[in-house]
mmCIF file of C-alpha atoms in Angstrom:
data_model
loop_
_atom_site.group_PDB
_atom_site.id
_atom_site.type_symbol
_atom_site.label_atom_id
_atom_site.label_comp_id
_atom_site.label_asym_id
_atom_site.label_seq_id
_atom_site.Cartn_x
_atom_site.Cartn_y
_atom_site.Cartn_z
ATOM 1 C CA MET A 1 -18.710 3.860 -18.502
ATOM 2 C CA LYS A 2 -16.533 1.199 -20.759
ATOM 3 C CA ARG A 3 -13.547 0.075 -18.529
ATOM 4 C CA ARG A 4 -11.336 -2.777 -17.358
ATOM 5 C CA ILE A 5 -12.609 -4.960 -14.453
ATOM 6 C CA ILE A 6 -12.434 -8.069 -12.909
ATOM 7 C CA GLU A 7 -14.579 -11.878 -13.516
ATOM 8 C CA ILE A 8 -15.236 -14.239 -10.888
ATOM 9 C CA ASP A 9 -16.280 -17.572 -12.662
ATOM 10 C CA GLN A 10 -18.583 -19.448 -9.460
ATOM 11 C CA ASP A 11 -17.730 -22.760 -11.024
ATOM 12 C CA LYS A 12 -14.143 -22.533 -10.663
ATOM 13 C CA CYS A 13 -13.886 -20.705 -7.389
ATOM 14 C CA ASN A 14 -13.377 -23.205 -4.668
ATOM 15 C CA GLY A 15 -13.594 -20.767 -1.822
ATOM 16 C CA CYS A 16 -10.160 -20.474 -0.362
ATOM 17 C CA GLY A 17 -10.577 -16.712 -0.113
ATOM 18 C CA ALA A 18 -7.155 -15.817 -1.187
ATOM 19 C CA CYS A 19 -8.613 -13.043 -3.713
ATOM 20 C CA ALA A 20 -10.458 -11.436 -0.962
ATOM 21 C CA ALA A 21 -7.712 -11.092 0.935
ATOM 22 C CA ALA A 22 -5.543 -10.419 -1.742
ATOM 23 C CA CYS A 23 -7.891 -7.575 -2.954
ATOM 24 C CA HIS A 24 -6.251 -3.487 -1.465
ATOM 25 C CA GLU A 25 -10.086 -1.774 -1.761
ATOM 26 C CA GLY A 26 -11.820 -4.287 -0.346
ATOM 27 C CA ALA A 27 -14.442 -4.795 -3.581
ATOM 28 C CA ILE A 28 -14.164 -8.848 -3.233
ATOM 29 C CA ALA A 29 -15.983 -10.818 -0.218
ATOM 30 C CA MET A 30 -17.040 -13.979 0.254
ATOM 31 C CA VAL A 31 -20.579 -14.868 -0.170
ATOM 32 C CA ASP A 32 -21.847 -18.741 0.917
ATOM 33 C CA GLY A 33 -18.306 -19.872 0.569
ATOM 34 C CA LYS A 34 -17.492 -18.589 -3.307
ATOM 35 C CA ALA A 35 -15.650 -15.206 -3.726
ATOM 36 C CA ARG A 36 -17.878 -12.773 -5.229
ATOM 37 C CA LEU A 37 -17.347 -8.984 -6.292
ATOM 38 C CA MET A 38 -19.308 -6.531 -4.264
ATOM 39 C CA ARG A 39 -19.265 -3.663 -5.840
ATOM 40 C CA ASP A 40 -17.985 -2.554 -8.975
ATOM 41 C CA ASP A 41 -16.823 1.266 -7.538
ATOM 42 C CA TYR A 42 -14.097 -0.317 -5.459
ATOM 43 C CA CYS A 43 -12.240 -2.050 -7.865
ATOM 44 C CA ASP A 44 -9.792 -0.348 -9.719
ATOM 45 C CA GLY A 45 -8.860 -2.852 -12.392
ATOM 46 C CA LEU A 46 -5.079 -3.522 -11.332
ATOM 47 C CA GLY A 47 -5.706 -7.199 -10.529
ATOM 48 C CA ASP A 48 -4.177 -8.485 -7.206
ATOM 49 C CA CYS A 49 -6.370 -10.861 -6.577
ATOM 50 C CA LEU A 50 -5.716 -12.414 -10.289
ATOM 51 C CA PRO A 51 -2.276 -13.914 -9.220
ATOM 52 C CA THR A 52 -3.974 -15.186 -5.528
ATOM 53 C CA CYS A 53 -5.910 -17.324 -7.438
ATOM 54 C CA PRO A 54 -5.432 -21.073 -7.097
ATOM 55 C CA THR A 55 -7.897 -22.251 -10.005
ATOM 56 C CA GLY A 56 -8.049 -19.378 -12.578
ATOM 57 C CA ALA A 57 -11.398 -18.284 -11.487
ATOM 58 C CA ILE A 58 -10.656 -14.754 -12.046
ATOM 59 C CA THR A 59 -10.170 -12.447 -15.579
ATOM 60 C CA PHE A 60 -10.463 -9.874 -16.689
ATOM 61 C CA VAL A 61 -13.481 -7.864 -19.128
ATOM 62 C CA GLU A 62 -14.801 -4.881 -20.409
ATOM 63 C CA ARG A 63 -18.131 -4.254 -19.321
ATOM 64 C CA GLU A 64 -19.809 -1.628 -17.901
ATOM 65 C CA ALA A 65 -19.717 -0.598 -14.932
ATOM 66 C CA VAL A 66 -19.217 2.747 -12.849
ATOM 67 C CA ALA A 67 -16.440 4.692 -12.592
ATOM 68 C CA TYR A 68 -13.532 3.273 -9.907
ATOM 69 C CA ASP A 69 -14.411 5.247 -6.593
ATOM 70 C CA GLU A 70 -11.250 6.069 -4.447
ATOM 71 C CA GLN A 71 -12.775 8.234 -1.906
ATOM 72 C CA ALA A 72 -15.209 5.313 -1.243
ATOM 73 C CA VAL A 73 -12.475 3.021 -0.586
ATOM 74 C CA MET A 74 -10.488 5.132 1.664
ATOM 75 C CA GLU A 75 -13.801 5.673 3.925
ATOM 76 C CA ASN A 76 -14.164 1.734 3.484
ATOM 77 C CA LYS A 77 -10.564 1.123 5.098
ATOM 78 C CA GLN A 78 -11.528 3.664 7.989
ATOM 79 C CA ARG A 79 -14.923 1.652 8.565
ATOM 80 C CA LYS A 80 -12.443 -1.583 9.205
ATOM 81 C CA MET A 81 -10.086 -0.010 11.139
ATOM 82 C CA ARG A 82 -12.256 1.546 13.392
ATOM 83 C CA LYS A 83 -13.556 -1.189 13.800
ATOM 84 C CA GLU A 84 -10.147 -3.043 14.343
ATOM 85 C CA GLY A 85 -9.858 -0.208 17.508
ATOM 86 C CA MET A 86 -7.108 1.396 14.398
ATOM 87 C CA THR A 87 -8.646 5.027 14.088
ATOM 88 C CA LEU A 88 -7.601 7.684 16.430
ATOM 89 C CA PRO A 89 -10.106 9.558 18.500
ATOM 90 C CA CYS A 90 -11.975 12.863 17.574
ATOM 91 C CA GLY A 91 -10.158 15.917 15.240
ATOM 92 C CA CYS A 92 -7.959 15.546 12.847
ATOM 93 C CA PRO A 93 -6.043 12.139 13.398
ATOM 94 C CA GLY A 94 -2.971 12.330 11.882
ATOM 95 C CA SER A 95 -1.900 15.741 14.326
ATOM 96 C CA GLN A 96 -3.943 13.616 17.672
ATOM 97 C CA SER A 97 -2.159 14.118 20.493
ATOM 98 C CA ARG A 98 -1.667 11.202 22.570
ATOM 99 C CA ASN A 99 1.117 8.683 24.832
ATOM 100 C CA ILE A 100 2.234 5.728 23.560
ATOM 101 C CA GLN A 101 2.834 3.635 27.316
ATOM 102 C CA ARG A 102 6.386 1.198 26.632
ATOM 103 C CA GLN A 103 7.578 -0.894 29.362
ATOM 104 C CA GLU A 104 10.268 0.358 30.562
ATOM 105 C CA ALA A 105 13.906 -1.033 29.734
ATOM 106 C CA PRO A 106 16.142 -3.179 31.823
ATOM 107 C CA ALA A 107 18.147 -0.604 34.252
ATOM 108 C CA VAL A 108 21.209 -2.440 32.726
ATOM 109 C CA GLU A 109 20.360 -3.718 28.894
ATOM 110 C CA THR A 110 22.210 -6.780 27.115
ATOM 111 C CA PRO A 111 25.206 -5.632 24.700
ATOM 112 C CA GLN A 112 23.930 -6.461 21.094
ATOM 113 C CA ALA A 113 25.770 -6.071 18.235
ATOM 114 C CA GLN A 114 25.976 -2.679 16.121
ATOM 115 C CA GLN A 115 23.066 -2.716 13.573
ATOM 116 C CA THR A 116 23.593 -1.449 9.973
ATOM 117 C CA SER A 117 21.655 0.539 7.563
ATOM 118 C CA CYS A 118 20.229 -1.755 4.936
ATOM 119 C CA LEU A 119 19.376 2.256 3.075
ATOM 120 C CA SER A 120 20.535 0.747 -0.580
ATOM 121 C CA GLN A 121 20.326 4.083 -2.385
ATOM 122 C CA TRP A 122 20.642 7.952 -2.276
ATOM 123 C CA PRO A 123 18.681 10.259 -2.441
ATOM 124 C CA VAL A 124 15.274 8.882 -0.776
ATOM 125 C CA GLN A 125 13.240 12.054 -1.033
ATOM 126 C CA ILE A 126 10.283 11.296 -4.020
ATOM 127 C CA LYS A 127 10.888 14.743 -4.488
ATOM 128 C CA LEU A 128 14.587 14.586 -5.364
ATOM 129 C CA VAL A 129 15.156 10.745 -6.400
ATOM 130 C CA PRO A 130 15.891 11.025 -10.215
ATOM 131 C CA VAL A 131 12.998 9.411 -12.629
ATOM 132 C CA ASN A 132 16.275 6.854 -14.446
ATOM 133 C CA ALA A 133 19.125 5.275 -11.941
ATOM 134 C CA PRO A 134 20.908 2.481 -12.434
ATOM 135 C CA TYR A 135 19.389 1.002 -9.254
ATOM 136 C CA PHE A 136 16.533 1.039 -9.981
ATOM 137 C CA ASP A 137 17.051 -1.722 -12.440
ATOM 138 C CA GLY A 138 15.007 -5.255 -11.221
ATOM 139 C CA ALA A 139 14.099 -3.058 -8.174
ATOM 140 C CA ARG A 140 11.589 -3.932 -5.493
ATOM 141 C CA LEU A 141 10.121 -0.847 -4.390
ATOM 142 C CA LEU A 142 9.207 1.041 -1.613
ATOM 143 C CA ILE A 143 7.041 4.006 -1.244
ATOM 144 C CA ALA A 144 7.389 4.965 2.377
ATOM 145 C CA ALA A 145 5.283 7.769 4.428
ATOM 146 C CA ASP A 146 7.779 9.648 6.430
ATOM 147 C CA CYS A 147 6.636 8.286 9.734
ATOM 148 C CA THR A 148 6.962 5.037 9.452
ATOM 149 C CA ALA A 149 10.617 4.995 10.180
ATOM 150 C CA TYR A 150 9.865 6.177 13.235
ATOM 151 C CA ALA A 151 7.440 4.594 14.592
ATOM 152 C CA TYR A 152 8.234 0.580 13.190
ATOM 153 C CA ALA A 153 11.156 -0.187 15.386
ATOM 154 C CA ALA A 154 12.024 -2.730 12.704
ATOM 155 C CA PHE A 155 11.549 -0.819 9.799
ATOM 156 C CA HIS A 156 15.246 -1.496 8.274
ATOM 157 C CA GLU A 157 15.709 -5.267 8.665
ATOM 158 C CA ARG A 158 11.885 -5.632 8.103
ATOM 159 C CA LEU A 159 10.750 -3.401 5.092
ATOM 160 C CA ILE A 160 14.330 -1.297 3.758
ATOM 161 C CA LYS A 161 16.299 -5.055 3.090
ATOM 162 C CA GLY A 162 16.185 -5.876 -0.613
ATOM 163 C CA HIS A 163 14.312 -2.862 -1.274
ATOM 164 C CA ILE A 164 14.380 0.909 -3.120
ATOM 165 C CA THR A 165 13.213 2.945 -0.570
ATOM 166 C CA LEU A 166 11.511 5.992 -1.836
ATOM 167 C CA VAL A 167 10.194 8.083 0.914
ATOM 168 C CA GLY A 168 7.542 11.284 1.315
ATOM 169 C CA CYS A 169 4.780 13.283 3.624
ATOM 170 C CA PRO A 170 1.527 13.292 1.473
ATOM 171 C CA LYS A 171 0.267 15.935 4.219
ATOM 172 C CA LEU A 172 3.214 18.031 4.318
ATOM 173 C CA ASP A 173 4.353 17.878 0.481
ATOM 174 C CA SER A 174 2.288 20.157 -1.339
ATOM 175 C CA VAL A 175 3.341 18.237 -4.813
ATOM 176 C CA ASP A 176 1.588 15.335 -6.778
ATOM 177 C CA TYR A 177 3.637 12.300 -5.856
ATOM 178 C CA SER A 178 1.307 10.147 -8.788
ATOM 179 C CA GLU A 179 3.569 12.104 -11.607
ATOM 180 C CA LYS A 180 6.911 11.751 -10.439
ATOM 181 C CA LEU A 181 6.021 7.492 -9.728
ATOM 182 C CA THR A 182 4.330 7.069 -12.746
ATOM 183 C CA GLU A 183 7.904 8.140 -14.390
ATOM 184 C CA ILE A 184 9.543 5.702 -12.334
ATOM 185 C CA ILE A 185 7.354 2.782 -12.783
ATOM 186 C CA ARG A 186 7.054 2.885 -16.150
ATOM 187 C CA GLU A 187 10.508 4.222 -17.459
ATOM 188 C CA ASN A 188 11.941 1.693 -15.438
ATOM 189 C CA ASN A 189 11.838 -2.320 -15.273
ATOM 190 C CA ILE A 190 10.198 -1.915 -11.316
ATOM 191 C CA LYS A 191 9.957 -5.717 -10.320
ATOM 192 C CA SER A 192 7.075 -5.314 -7.575
ATOM 193 C CA VAL A 193 6.108 -1.614 -5.169
ATOM 194 C CA THR A 194 5.663 -1.765 -2.033
ATOM 195 C CA VAL A 195 3.093 1.025 0.229
ATOM 196 C CA VAL A 196 4.181 1.407 3.584
ATOM 197 C CA ARG A 197 1.905 4.235 5.591
ATOM 198 C CA MET A 198 0.551 5.168 8.790
ATOM 199 C CA GLU A 199 -2.842 4.550 9.686
ATOM 200 C CA VAL A 200 -3.838 8.610 10.018
ATOM 201 C CA PRO A 201 -6.198 9.238 6.989
ATOM 202 C CA CYS A 202 -3.981 11.730 5.907
ATOM 203 C CA CYS A 203 -1.528 9.091 5.135
ATOM 204 C CA GLY A 204 -3.891 7.581 2.458
ATOM 205 C CA GLY A 205 -2.388 9.926 0.096
ATOM 206 C CA LEU A 206 0.673 8.023 -0.180
ATOM 207 C CA GLU A 207 -1.561 5.098 -1.034
ATOM 208 C CA LEU A 208 -4.000 6.732 -3.475
ATOM 209 C CA ALA A 209 -0.735 8.782 -5.164
ATOM 210 C CA ALA A 210 1.025 4.798 -6.094
ATOM 211 C CA LYS A 211 -2.142 3.186 -6.866
ATOM 212 C CA LYS A 212 -2.802 6.181 -9.345
ATOM 213 C CA ALA A 213 1.079 5.908 -10.991
ATOM 214 C CA LEU A 214 0.446 1.764 -11.448
ATOM 215 C CA GLN A 215 -2.355 2.837 -13.243
ATOM 216 C CA GLN A 216 -1.021 5.128 -15.195
ATOM 217 C CA SER A 217 2.291 3.306 -15.797
ATOM 218 C CA GLY A 218 -0.043 0.839 -18.003
ATOM 219 C CA LYS A 219 2.325 -1.962 -16.545
ATOM 220 C CA PHE A 220 0.828 -4.743 -14.369
ATOM 221 C CA ILE A 221 2.959 -5.010 -11.108
ATOM 222 C CA PRO A 222 2.621 -7.033 -8.081
ATOM 223 C CA TRP A 223 2.496 -4.557 -5.156
ATOM 224 C CA GLN A 224 1.502 -4.279 -1.417
ATOM 225 C CA VAL A 225 -0.150 -1.848 1.264
ATOM 226 C CA VAL A 226 1.495 -2.217 4.641
ATOM 227 C CA THR A 227 0.118 0.196 7.522
ATOM 228 C CA VAL A 228 1.966 0.974 10.435
ATOM 229 C CA THR A 229 -0.333 2.025 13.218
ATOM 230 C CA VAL A 230 0.885 4.859 15.976
ATOM 231 C CA ASP A 231 2.101 2.618 19.034
ATOM 232 C CA GLY A 232 4.359 0.944 16.670
ATOM 233 C CA ARG A 233 2.688 -2.249 14.954
ATOM 234 C CA LEU A 234 2.753 -3.549 11.752
ATOM 235 C CA VAL A 235 -0.715 -4.401 9.727
ATOM 236 C CA GLU A 236 -0.335 -5.693 6.045
ATOM 237 C CA GLU A 237 -3.663 -5.483 3.971
#
């Protein structure tokens, strides 16, 4: 099939590796000090790597290429997570029980200033939020899995602050989030998209829905994926 895909000019590439780090799908790798597109089926054609290249070595081309394979990309991400010790053992990782060891709090805690919410709009559920709302104008969109706010302690200060927040659970909600998200991105002036998901595989549905929405919207918008581990650590991809 003929589709849009990236091309890397080896003469212009300075080997900085910024594009490989920016590629959410793992399609780009450094080989002999140069960036190379390793697999056509890992490249979704969104071009997150383009703005990171300091030499302009990356461009879009229309050529014959195998179709983008979401399943292969997710399997590759799972392999990376296993190498980093992030995948939970046996059975369904999303439902696997485990204890999380925490350091005990001191008997007398130091008084702290009262924390305030950074949430700037309502509602927040993807299913309930309207497609058109004034707060979407120029918004930095945060699309978060339900569990992330419970797992990551600094969720408001580090993630919600300065964003318009949409939340959902791809495993429990029997809807295709991509349709609603596509409308929101297409109909509004969205400046950026940040997807926050848990490390468990079932949470990949939210990431895929956001990616599909970006593709279907026809817009080129900066986006990133942030993964929260079950024990509350933040991993930016």
